[in-house]
Tab-separated table of C-alpha atoms in Angstrom:
chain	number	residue	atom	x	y	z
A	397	UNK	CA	-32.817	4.137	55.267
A	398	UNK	CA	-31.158	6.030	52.788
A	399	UNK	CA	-29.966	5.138	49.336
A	400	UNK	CA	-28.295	6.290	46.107
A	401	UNK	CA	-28.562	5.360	42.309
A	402	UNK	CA	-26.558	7.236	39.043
A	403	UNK	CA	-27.136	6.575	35.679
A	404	UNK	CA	-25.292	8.164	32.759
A	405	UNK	CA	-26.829	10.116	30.007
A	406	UNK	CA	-26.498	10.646	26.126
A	407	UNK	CA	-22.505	10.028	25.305
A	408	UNK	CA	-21.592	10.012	28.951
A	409	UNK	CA	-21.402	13.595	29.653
A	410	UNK	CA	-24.167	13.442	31.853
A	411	UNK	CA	-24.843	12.336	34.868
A	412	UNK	CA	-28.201	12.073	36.947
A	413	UNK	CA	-28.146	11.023	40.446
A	414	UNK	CA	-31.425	10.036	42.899
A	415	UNK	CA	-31.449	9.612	46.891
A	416	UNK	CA	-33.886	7.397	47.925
A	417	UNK	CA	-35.497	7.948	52.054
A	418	UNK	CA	-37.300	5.298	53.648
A	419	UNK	CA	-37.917	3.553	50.097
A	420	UNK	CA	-39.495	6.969	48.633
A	421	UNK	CA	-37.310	8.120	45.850
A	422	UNK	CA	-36.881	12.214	45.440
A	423	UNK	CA	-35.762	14.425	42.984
A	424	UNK	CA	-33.430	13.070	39.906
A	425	UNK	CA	-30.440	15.696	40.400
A	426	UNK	CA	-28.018	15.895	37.063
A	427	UNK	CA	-24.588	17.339	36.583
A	428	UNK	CA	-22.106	17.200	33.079
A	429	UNK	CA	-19.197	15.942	33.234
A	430	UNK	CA	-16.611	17.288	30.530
A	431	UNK	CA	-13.663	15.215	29.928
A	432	UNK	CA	-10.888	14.736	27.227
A	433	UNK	CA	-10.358	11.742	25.212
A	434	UNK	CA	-6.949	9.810	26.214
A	435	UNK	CA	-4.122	10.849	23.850
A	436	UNK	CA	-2.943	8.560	21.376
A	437	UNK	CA	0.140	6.677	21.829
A	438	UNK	CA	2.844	8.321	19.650
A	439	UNK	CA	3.361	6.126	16.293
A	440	UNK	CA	5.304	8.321	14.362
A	441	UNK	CA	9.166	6.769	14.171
A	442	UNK	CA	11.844	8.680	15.127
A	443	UNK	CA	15.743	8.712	14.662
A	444	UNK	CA	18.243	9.928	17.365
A	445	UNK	CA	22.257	10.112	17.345
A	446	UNK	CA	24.285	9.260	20.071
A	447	UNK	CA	26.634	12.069	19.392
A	448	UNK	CA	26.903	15.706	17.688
A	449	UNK	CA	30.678	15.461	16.293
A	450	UNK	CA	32.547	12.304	15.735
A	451	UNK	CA	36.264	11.369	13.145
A	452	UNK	CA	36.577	9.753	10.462
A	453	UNK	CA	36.933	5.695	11.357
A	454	UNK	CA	34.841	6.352	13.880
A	455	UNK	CA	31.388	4.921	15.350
A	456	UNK	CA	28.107	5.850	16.637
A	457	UNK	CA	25.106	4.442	17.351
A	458	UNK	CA	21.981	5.499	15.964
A	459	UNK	CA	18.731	4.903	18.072
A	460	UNK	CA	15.054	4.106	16.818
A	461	UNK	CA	11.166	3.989	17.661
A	462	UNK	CA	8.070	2.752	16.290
A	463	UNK	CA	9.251	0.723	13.645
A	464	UNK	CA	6.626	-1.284	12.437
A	465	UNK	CA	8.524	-3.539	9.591
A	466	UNK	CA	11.205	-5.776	9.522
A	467	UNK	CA	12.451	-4.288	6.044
A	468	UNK	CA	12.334	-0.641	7.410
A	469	UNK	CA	15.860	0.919	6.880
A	470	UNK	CA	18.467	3.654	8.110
A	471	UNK	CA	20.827	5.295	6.049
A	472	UNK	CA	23.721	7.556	6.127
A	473	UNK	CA	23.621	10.698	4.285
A	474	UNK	CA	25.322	14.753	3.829
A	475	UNK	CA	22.681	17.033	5.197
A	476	UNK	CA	23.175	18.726	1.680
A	477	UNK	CA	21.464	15.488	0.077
A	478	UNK	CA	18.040	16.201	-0.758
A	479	UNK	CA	15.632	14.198	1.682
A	480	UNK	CA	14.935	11.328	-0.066
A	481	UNK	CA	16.309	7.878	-0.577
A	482	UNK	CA	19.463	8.193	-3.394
A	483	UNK	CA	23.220	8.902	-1.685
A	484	UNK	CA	23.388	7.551	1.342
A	485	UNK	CA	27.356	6.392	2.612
A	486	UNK	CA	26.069	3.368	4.560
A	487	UNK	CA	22.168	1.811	5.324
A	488	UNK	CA	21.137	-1.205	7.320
A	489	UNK	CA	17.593	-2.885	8.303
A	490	UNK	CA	16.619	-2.206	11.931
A	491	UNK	CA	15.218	-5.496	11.892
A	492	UNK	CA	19.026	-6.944	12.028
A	493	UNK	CA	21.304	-3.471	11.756
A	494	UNK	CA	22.708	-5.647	8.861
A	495	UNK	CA	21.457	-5.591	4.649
A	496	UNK	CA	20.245	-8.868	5.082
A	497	UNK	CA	16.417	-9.177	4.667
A	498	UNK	CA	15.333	-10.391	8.487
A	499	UNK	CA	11.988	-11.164	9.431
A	500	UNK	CA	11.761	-10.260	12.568
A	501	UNK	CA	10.224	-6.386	13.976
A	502	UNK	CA	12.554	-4.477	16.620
A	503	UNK	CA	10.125	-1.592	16.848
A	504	UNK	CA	12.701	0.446	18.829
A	505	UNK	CA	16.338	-0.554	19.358
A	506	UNK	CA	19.894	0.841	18.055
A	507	UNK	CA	22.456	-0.024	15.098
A	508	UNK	CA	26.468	1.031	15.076
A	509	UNK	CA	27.397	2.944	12.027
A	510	UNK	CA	31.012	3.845	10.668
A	511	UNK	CA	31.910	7.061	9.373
A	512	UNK	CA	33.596	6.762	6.106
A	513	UNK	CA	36.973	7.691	5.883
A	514	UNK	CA	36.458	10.542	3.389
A	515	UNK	CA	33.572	12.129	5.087
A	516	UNK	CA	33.618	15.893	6.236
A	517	UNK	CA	31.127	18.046	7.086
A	518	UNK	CA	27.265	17.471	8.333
A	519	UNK	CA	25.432	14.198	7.977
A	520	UNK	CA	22.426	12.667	9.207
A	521	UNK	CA	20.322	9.435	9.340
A	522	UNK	CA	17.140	8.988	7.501
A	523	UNK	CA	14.835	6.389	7.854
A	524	UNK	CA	12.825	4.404	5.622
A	525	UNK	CA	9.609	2.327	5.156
A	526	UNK	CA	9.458	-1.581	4.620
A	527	UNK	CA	12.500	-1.871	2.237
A	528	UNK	CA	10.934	0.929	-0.241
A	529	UNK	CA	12.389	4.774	-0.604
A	530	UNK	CA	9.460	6.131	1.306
A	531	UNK	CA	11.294	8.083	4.115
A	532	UNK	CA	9.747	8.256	7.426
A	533	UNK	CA	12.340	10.265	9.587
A	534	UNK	CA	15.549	11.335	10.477
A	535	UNK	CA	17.536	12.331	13.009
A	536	UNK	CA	19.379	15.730	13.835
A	537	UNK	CA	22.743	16.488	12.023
A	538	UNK	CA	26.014	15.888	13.622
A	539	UNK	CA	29.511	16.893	12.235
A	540	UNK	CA	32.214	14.824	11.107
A	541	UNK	CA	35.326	16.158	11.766
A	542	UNK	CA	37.655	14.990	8.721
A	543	UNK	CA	41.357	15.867	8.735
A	544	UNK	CA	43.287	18.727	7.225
A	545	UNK	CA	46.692	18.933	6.066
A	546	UNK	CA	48.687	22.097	6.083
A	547	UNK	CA	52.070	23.093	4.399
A	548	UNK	CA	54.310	25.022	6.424
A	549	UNK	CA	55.285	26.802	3.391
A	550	UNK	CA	53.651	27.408	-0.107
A	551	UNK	CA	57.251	27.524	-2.157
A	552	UNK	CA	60.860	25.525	-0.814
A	553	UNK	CA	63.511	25.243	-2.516
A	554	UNK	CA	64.683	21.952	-4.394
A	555	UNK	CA	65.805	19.236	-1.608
A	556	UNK	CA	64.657	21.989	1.296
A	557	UNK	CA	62.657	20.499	4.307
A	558	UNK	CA	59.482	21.543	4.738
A	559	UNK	CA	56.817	20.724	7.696
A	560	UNK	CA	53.465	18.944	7.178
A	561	UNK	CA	50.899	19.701	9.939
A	562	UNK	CA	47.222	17.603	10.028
A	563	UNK	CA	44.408	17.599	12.195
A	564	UNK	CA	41.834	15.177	13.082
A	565	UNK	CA	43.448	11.859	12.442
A	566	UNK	CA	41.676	9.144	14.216
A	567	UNK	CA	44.801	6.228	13.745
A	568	UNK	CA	48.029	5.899	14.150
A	569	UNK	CA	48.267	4.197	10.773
A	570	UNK	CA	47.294	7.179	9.109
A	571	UNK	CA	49.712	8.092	6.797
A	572	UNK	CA	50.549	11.145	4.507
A	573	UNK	CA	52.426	11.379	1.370
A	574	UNK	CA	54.519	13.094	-0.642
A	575	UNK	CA	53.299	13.590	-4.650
A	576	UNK	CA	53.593	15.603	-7.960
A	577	UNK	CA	50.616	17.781	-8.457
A	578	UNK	CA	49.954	16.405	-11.930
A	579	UNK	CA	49.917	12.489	-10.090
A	580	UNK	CA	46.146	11.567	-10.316
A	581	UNK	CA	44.335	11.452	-6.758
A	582	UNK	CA	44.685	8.285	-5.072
A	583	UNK	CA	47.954	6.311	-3.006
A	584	UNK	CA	50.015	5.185	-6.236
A	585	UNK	CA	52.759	7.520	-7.650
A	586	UNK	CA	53.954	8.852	-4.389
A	587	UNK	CA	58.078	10.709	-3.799
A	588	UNK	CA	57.809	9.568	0.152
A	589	UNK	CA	55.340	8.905	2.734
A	590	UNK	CA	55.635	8.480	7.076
A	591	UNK	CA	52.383	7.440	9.188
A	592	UNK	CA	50.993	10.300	11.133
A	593	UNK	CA	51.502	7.722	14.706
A	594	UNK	CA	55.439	8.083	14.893
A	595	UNK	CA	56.756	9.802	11.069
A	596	UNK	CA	58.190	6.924	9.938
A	597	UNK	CA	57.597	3.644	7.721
A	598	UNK	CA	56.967	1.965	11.332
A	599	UNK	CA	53.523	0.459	11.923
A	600	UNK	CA	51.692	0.414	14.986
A	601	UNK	CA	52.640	3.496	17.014
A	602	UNK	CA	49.971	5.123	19.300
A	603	UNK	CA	47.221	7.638	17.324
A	604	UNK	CA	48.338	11.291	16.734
A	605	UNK	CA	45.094	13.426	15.922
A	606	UNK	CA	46.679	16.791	15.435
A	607	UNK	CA	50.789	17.221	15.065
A	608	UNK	CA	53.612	17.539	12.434
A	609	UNK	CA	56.009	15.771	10.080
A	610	UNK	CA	59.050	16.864	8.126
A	611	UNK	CA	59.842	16.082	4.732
A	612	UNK	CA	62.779	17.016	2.127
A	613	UNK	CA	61.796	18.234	-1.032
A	614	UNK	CA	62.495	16.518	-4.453
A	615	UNK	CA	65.486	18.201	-6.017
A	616	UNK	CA	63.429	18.579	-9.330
A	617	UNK	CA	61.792	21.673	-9.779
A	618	UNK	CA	58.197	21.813	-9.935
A	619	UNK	CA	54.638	21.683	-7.910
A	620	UNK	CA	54.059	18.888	-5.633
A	621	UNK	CA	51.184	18.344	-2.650
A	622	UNK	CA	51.117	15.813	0.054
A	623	UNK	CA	47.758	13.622	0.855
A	624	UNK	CA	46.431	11.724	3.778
A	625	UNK	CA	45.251	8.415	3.419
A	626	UNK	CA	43.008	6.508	6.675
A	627	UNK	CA	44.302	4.240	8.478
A	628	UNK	CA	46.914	2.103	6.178
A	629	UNK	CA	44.640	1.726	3.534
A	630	UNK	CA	44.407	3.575	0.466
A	631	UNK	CA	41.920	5.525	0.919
A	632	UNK	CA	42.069	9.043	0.684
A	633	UNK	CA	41.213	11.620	3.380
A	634	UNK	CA	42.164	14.902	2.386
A	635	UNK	CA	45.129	16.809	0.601
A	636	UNK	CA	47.547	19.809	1.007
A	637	UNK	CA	47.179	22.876	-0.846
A	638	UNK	CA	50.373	22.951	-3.610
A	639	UNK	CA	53.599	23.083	-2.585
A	640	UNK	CA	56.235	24.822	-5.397
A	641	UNK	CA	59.599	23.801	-5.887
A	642	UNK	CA	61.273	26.460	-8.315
Protein backbone atom coordinates (compact mmCIF):
# COMPACT_ATOMS: atom_id res chain seq x y z
CA UNK A 1 0.00 0.00 0.00
CA UNK A 2 1.37 3.13 -0.88
CA UNK A 3 0.58 6.63 0.27
CA UNK A 4 1.39 10.35 0.06
CA UNK A 5 1.22 13.41 2.50
CA UNK A 6 2.54 17.39 1.75
CA UNK A 7 2.68 19.95 4.10
CA UNK A 8 3.77 23.53 3.42
CA UNK A 9 6.56 25.31 5.09
CA UNK A 10 7.46 28.88 6.48
CA UNK A 11 5.37 31.51 4.10
CA UNK A 12 4.45 28.82 1.65
CA UNK A 13 7.48 28.63 -0.38
CA UNK A 14 8.17 25.34 0.73
CA UNK A 15 7.02 22.31 0.26
CA UNK A 16 7.88 18.82 1.93
CA UNK A 17 6.40 15.73 0.65
CA UNK A 18 6.52 11.90 2.39
CA UNK A 19 5.57 8.40 0.66
CA UNK A 20 4.44 6.10 2.97
CA UNK A 21 5.00 1.78 1.96
CA UNK A 22 3.14 -0.73 3.70
CA UNK A 23 2.34 1.87 6.64
CA UNK A 24 6.28 2.66 7.08
CA UNK A 25 6.81 6.25 6.27
CA UNK A 26 10.37 7.19 4.38
CA UNK A 27 12.25 10.06 3.76
CA UNK A 28 10.51 13.76 4.06
CA UNK A 29 11.56 15.05 0.41
CA UNK A 30 11.22 19.15 0.09
CA UNK A 31 11.16 21.40 -2.91
CA UNK A 32 10.52 25.65 -3.05
CA UNK A 33 8.16 26.85 -4.80
CA UNK A 34 8.69 30.59 -6.04
CA UNK A 35 5.69 32.38 -7.10
CA UNK A 36 4.50 36.05 -7.71
CA UNK A 37 1.88 37.79 -5.85
CA UNK A 38 -1.41 38.44 -8.10
CA UNK A 39 -1.31 41.98 -9.56
CA UNK A 40 -3.49 44.50 -8.28
CA UNK A 41 -6.53 45.47 -10.04
CA UNK A 42 -5.85 48.84 -11.75
CA UNK A 43 -7.55 51.80 -9.58
CA UNK A 44 -6.11 54.63 -11.07
CA UNK A 45 -9.07 56.57 -13.25
CA UNK A 46 -8.61 57.25 -16.58
CA UNK A 47 -10.13 59.59 -19.34
CA UNK A 48 -10.46 58.61 -23.08
CA UNK A 49 -11.96 60.64 -26.21
CA UNK A 50 -13.96 59.22 -28.70
CA UNK A 51 -12.31 61.22 -31.37
CA UNK A 52 -8.91 63.16 -32.32
CA UNK A 53 -10.49 66.21 -34.42
CA UNK A 54 -14.02 67.34 -34.21
CA UNK A 55 -16.02 71.34 -35.39
CA UNK A 56 -17.22 73.67 -33.64
CA UNK A 57 -21.14 72.70 -32.60
CA UNK A 58 -20.05 69.55 -32.51
CA UNK A 59 -20.12 66.43 -29.97
CA UNK A 60 -18.11 63.78 -28.49
CA UNK A 61 -18.23 61.54 -25.94
CA UNK A 62 -15.79 61.28 -23.34
CA UNK A 63 -15.28 57.79 -21.63
CA UNK A 64 -14.29 56.97 -17.88
CA UNK A 65 -12.91 54.30 -15.27
CA UNK A 66 -12.54 53.84 -11.72
CA UNK A 67 -14.46 56.52 -10.46
CA UNK A 68 -15.00 56.08 -7.02
CA UNK A 69 -17.40 59.28 -6.12
CA UNK A 70 -20.51 60.47 -7.16
CA UNK A 71 -19.19 64.23 -7.07
CA UNK A 72 -16.06 63.32 -9.21
CA UNK A 73 -16.05 65.67 -12.31
CA UNK A 74 -14.85 66.15 -16.07
CA UNK A 75 -14.05 69.25 -17.58
CA UNK A 76 -13.23 70.82 -20.80
CA UNK A 77 -10.10 72.64 -21.18
CA UNK A 78 -7.10 74.25 -24.00
CA UNK A 79 -4.15 71.96 -23.63
CA UNK A 80 -2.33 75.39 -23.03
CA UNK A 81 -4.29 75.63 -19.56
CA UNK A 82 -2.11 74.72 -16.85
CA UNK A 83 -3.27 71.23 -15.33
CA UNK A 84 -5.30 72.14 -12.72
CA UNK A 85 -8.90 72.95 -12.04
CA UNK A 86 -9.51 76.98 -13.22
CA UNK A 87 -10.68 77.43 -17.21
CA UNK A 88 -12.40 74.78 -18.22
CA UNK A 89 -15.27 75.56 -21.36
CA UNK A 90 -17.74 72.96 -20.03
CA UNK A 91 -17.63 70.22 -16.75
CA UNK A 92 -20.20 67.72 -15.64
CA UNK A 93 -20.39 64.96 -12.69
CA UNK A 94 -19.90 61.40 -13.99
CA UNK A 95 -22.27 60.44 -11.49
CA UNK A 96 -25.17 62.09 -13.84
CA UNK A 97 -22.95 63.77 -16.94
CA UNK A 98 -25.07 66.77 -15.67
CA UNK A 99 -23.89 69.79 -12.70
CA UNK A 100 -26.40 68.52 -10.58
CA UNK A 101 -25.03 66.95 -7.33
CA UNK A 102 -26.22 63.00 -7.83
CA UNK A 103 -25.67 60.45 -5.40
CA UNK A 104 -25.21 57.71 -7.13
CA UNK A 105 -21.30 56.08 -8.31
CA UNK A 106 -20.94 55.13 -12.19
CA UNK A 107 -17.37 53.99 -11.69
CA UNK A 108 -16.90 53.74 -15.48
CA UNK A 109 -19.38 55.00 -18.08
CA UNK A 110 -19.41 58.02 -20.76
CA UNK A 111 -20.82 61.77 -20.91
CA UNK A 112 -21.53 63.87 -24.41
CA UNK A 113 -19.76 67.14 -24.47
CA UNK A 114 -20.25 70.19 -26.96
CA UNK A 115 -17.54 72.04 -28.40
CA UNK A 116 -18.04 75.67 -27.97
CA UNK A 117 -18.57 77.63 -30.84
CA UNK A 118 -15.43 79.78 -30.46
CA UNK A 119 -13.06 77.02 -29.77
CA UNK A 120 -9.86 76.39 -31.98
CA UNK A 121 -7.02 74.62 -31.41
CA UNK A 122 -6.11 71.57 -28.83
CA UNK A 123 -8.24 70.67 -25.85
CA UNK A 124 -8.55 67.98 -23.50
CA UNK A 125 -10.60 66.53 -20.57
CA UNK A 126 -9.42 66.49 -17.06
CA UNK A 127 -10.85 64.81 -14.36
CA UNK A 128 -11.47 65.56 -10.89
CA UNK A 129 -11.94 64.17 -7.32
CA UNK A 130 -15.31 64.21 -5.27
CA UNK A 131 -16.49 67.75 -6.31
CA UNK A 132 -12.96 69.36 -5.12
CA UNK A 133 -10.06 70.75 -7.70
CA UNK A 134 -7.90 67.76 -6.98
CA UNK A 135 -7.32 66.43 -10.58
CA UNK A 136 -7.00 62.82 -11.07
CA UNK A 137 -6.58 62.42 -14.96
CA UNK A 138 -7.08 63.34 -18.30
CA UNK A 139 -7.38 62.23 -21.46
CA UNK A 140 -5.21 62.74 -24.73
CA UNK A 141 -5.66 66.05 -26.74
CA UNK A 142 -7.79 66.24 -29.75
CA UNK A 143 -8.13 69.27 -32.18
CA UNK A 144 -10.95 71.40 -32.80
CA UNK A 145 -11.13 72.49 -36.07
CA UNK A 146 -12.71 76.17 -35.87
CA UNK A 147 -13.46 78.08 -39.07
CA UNK A 148 -11.47 80.60 -41.04
CA UNK A 149 -12.53 83.31 -43.17
CA UNK A 150 -10.51 84.57 -46.06
CA UNK A 151 -10.78 87.80 -48.25
CA UNK A 152 -10.26 87.34 -51.77
CA UNK A 153 -8.63 90.60 -51.81
CA UNK A 154 -6.90 92.86 -49.13
CA UNK A 155 -7.99 96.43 -50.93
CA UNK A 156 -11.48 96.88 -53.47
CA UNK A 157 -12.58 99.65 -54.55
CA UNK A 158 -15.75 101.55 -53.12
CA UNK A 159 -19.06 99.46 -54.16
CA UNK A 160 -16.54 96.63 -55.87
CA UNK A 161 -17.48 92.91 -55.16
CA UNK A 162 -15.29 91.05 -53.40
CA UNK A 163 -15.35 87.10 -52.44
CA UNK A 164 -15.48 85.72 -48.87
CA UNK A 165 -14.14 82.13 -48.58
CA UNK A 166 -14.51 80.04 -44.92
CA UNK A 167 -13.67 76.77 -43.82
CA UNK A 168 -14.90 74.51 -41.24
CA UNK A 169 -18.46 75.56 -40.74
CA UNK A 170 -20.42 72.91 -39.08
CA UNK A 171 -24.27 74.60 -39.98
CA UNK A 172 -25.96 75.83 -42.49
CA UNK A 173 -27.10 78.71 -40.31
CA UNK A 174 -23.78 79.93 -40.05
CA UNK A 175 -23.62 83.21 -41.16
CA UNK A 176 -20.89 85.87 -42.01
CA UNK A 177 -21.01 89.54 -42.02
CA UNK A 178 -20.04 92.47 -43.38
CA UNK A 179 -18.51 95.36 -40.72
CA UNK A 180 -16.34 98.55 -40.21
CA UNK A 181 -13.08 97.69 -38.64
CA UNK A 182 -13.54 100.24 -35.86
CA UNK A 183 -17.31 98.28 -35.04
CA UNK A 184 -16.54 96.52 -31.66
CA UNK A 185 -16.41 92.54 -31.95
CA UNK A 186 -19.64 90.97 -31.67
CA UNK A 187 -23.07 90.63 -34.31
CA UNK A 188 -24.47 94.35 -33.84
CA UNK A 189 -23.30 97.14 -36.25
CA UNK A 190 -23.07 95.04 -39.31
CA UNK A 191 -23.20 96.75 -43.54
CA UNK A 192 -24.69 93.10 -44.76
CA UNK A 193 -24.64 89.58 -43.84
CA UNK A 194 -25.77 85.95 -45.98
CA UNK A 195 -25.66 82.41 -44.08
CA UNK A 196 -22.80 80.30 -45.19
CA UNK A 197 -25.84 77.24 -46.19
CA UNK A 198 -27.18 79.07 -49.44
CA UNK A 199 -25.63 83.18 -49.33
CA UNK A 200 -28.64 84.61 -48.64
CA UNK A 201 -31.02 85.93 -45.71
CA UNK A 202 -32.79 82.35 -46.25
CA UNK A 203 -32.80 79.99 -43.27
CA UNK A 204 -32.53 76.43 -43.33
CA UNK A 205 -30.45 75.43 -46.36
CA UNK A 206 -28.21 72.28 -46.13
CA UNK A 207 -24.53 72.84 -44.16
CA UNK A 208 -21.62 74.24 -46.30
CA UNK A 209 -18.24 73.52 -44.35
CA UNK A 210 -15.80 75.03 -46.77
CA UNK A 211 -17.07 77.43 -49.91
CA UNK A 212 -17.57 81.13 -50.92
CA UNK A 213 -19.81 84.19 -50.85
CA UNK A 214 -19.81 87.49 -52.70
CA UNK A 215 -20.34 90.74 -51.32
CA UNK A 216 -20.34 94.54 -52.70
CA UNK A 217 -18.38 96.88 -50.95
CA UNK A 218 -19.72 100.03 -49.09
CA UNK A 219 -19.22 103.02 -51.33
CA UNK A 220 -17.55 104.89 -48.33
CA UNK A 221 -14.02 104.74 -48.19
CA UNK A 222 -12.38 103.10 -45.44
CA UNK A 223 -11.32 99.57 -43.65
CA UNK A 224 -13.92 97.07 -43.10
CA UNK A 225 -13.65 93.02 -42.12
CA UNK A 226 -16.29 90.42 -42.29
CA UNK A 227 -16.98 87.86 -39.18
CA UNK A 228 -18.56 84.51 -38.76
CA UNK A 229 -20.99 83.93 -36.27
CA UNK A 230 -22.25 79.84 -35.31
CA UNK A 231 -25.08 78.72 -36.20
CA UNK A 232 -27.75 81.81 -36.16
CA UNK A 233 -26.77 82.93 -32.98
CA UNK A 234 -24.56 85.63 -32.11
CA UNK A 235 -21.85 84.18 -31.28
CA UNK A 236 -18.71 84.77 -32.79
CA UNK A 237 -16.43 82.25 -34.55
CA UNK A 238 -13.74 83.88 -36.20
CA UNK A 239 -12.99 87.06 -38.42
CA UNK A 240 -11.36 88.18 -41.75
CA UNK A 241 -8.18 89.87 -41.89
CA UNK A 242 -9.04 93.85 -43.02
CA UNK A 243 -10.40 94.58 -46.03
CA UNK A 244 -9.53 98.48 -47.43
CA UNK A 245 -11.77 100.48 -49.32
CA UNK A 246 -9.72 103.65 -50.56
Amino acid sequence: VVDFRLSDGAGGKTVYGQFKVDGVWGPVLTTTVNYAPASPVPTTPTLTTSTTSIGVGQSLSVSWTNSSAALDWIGLYPTTLPQGAAGYLDWKHTGNCSRDKGTTVVASDSCSFTIPANASGDYEFRMFKDNSNTQIAKSSSFKVNGPTLTPGAGSVSPGGTIVVTWANSTSGNDWIALYSSTTPQGAAGYLDWKYTGNCTRTKGAATVASGSCSFTMPTTAGSYEFRMFYNESNNQITKSSTVTSP
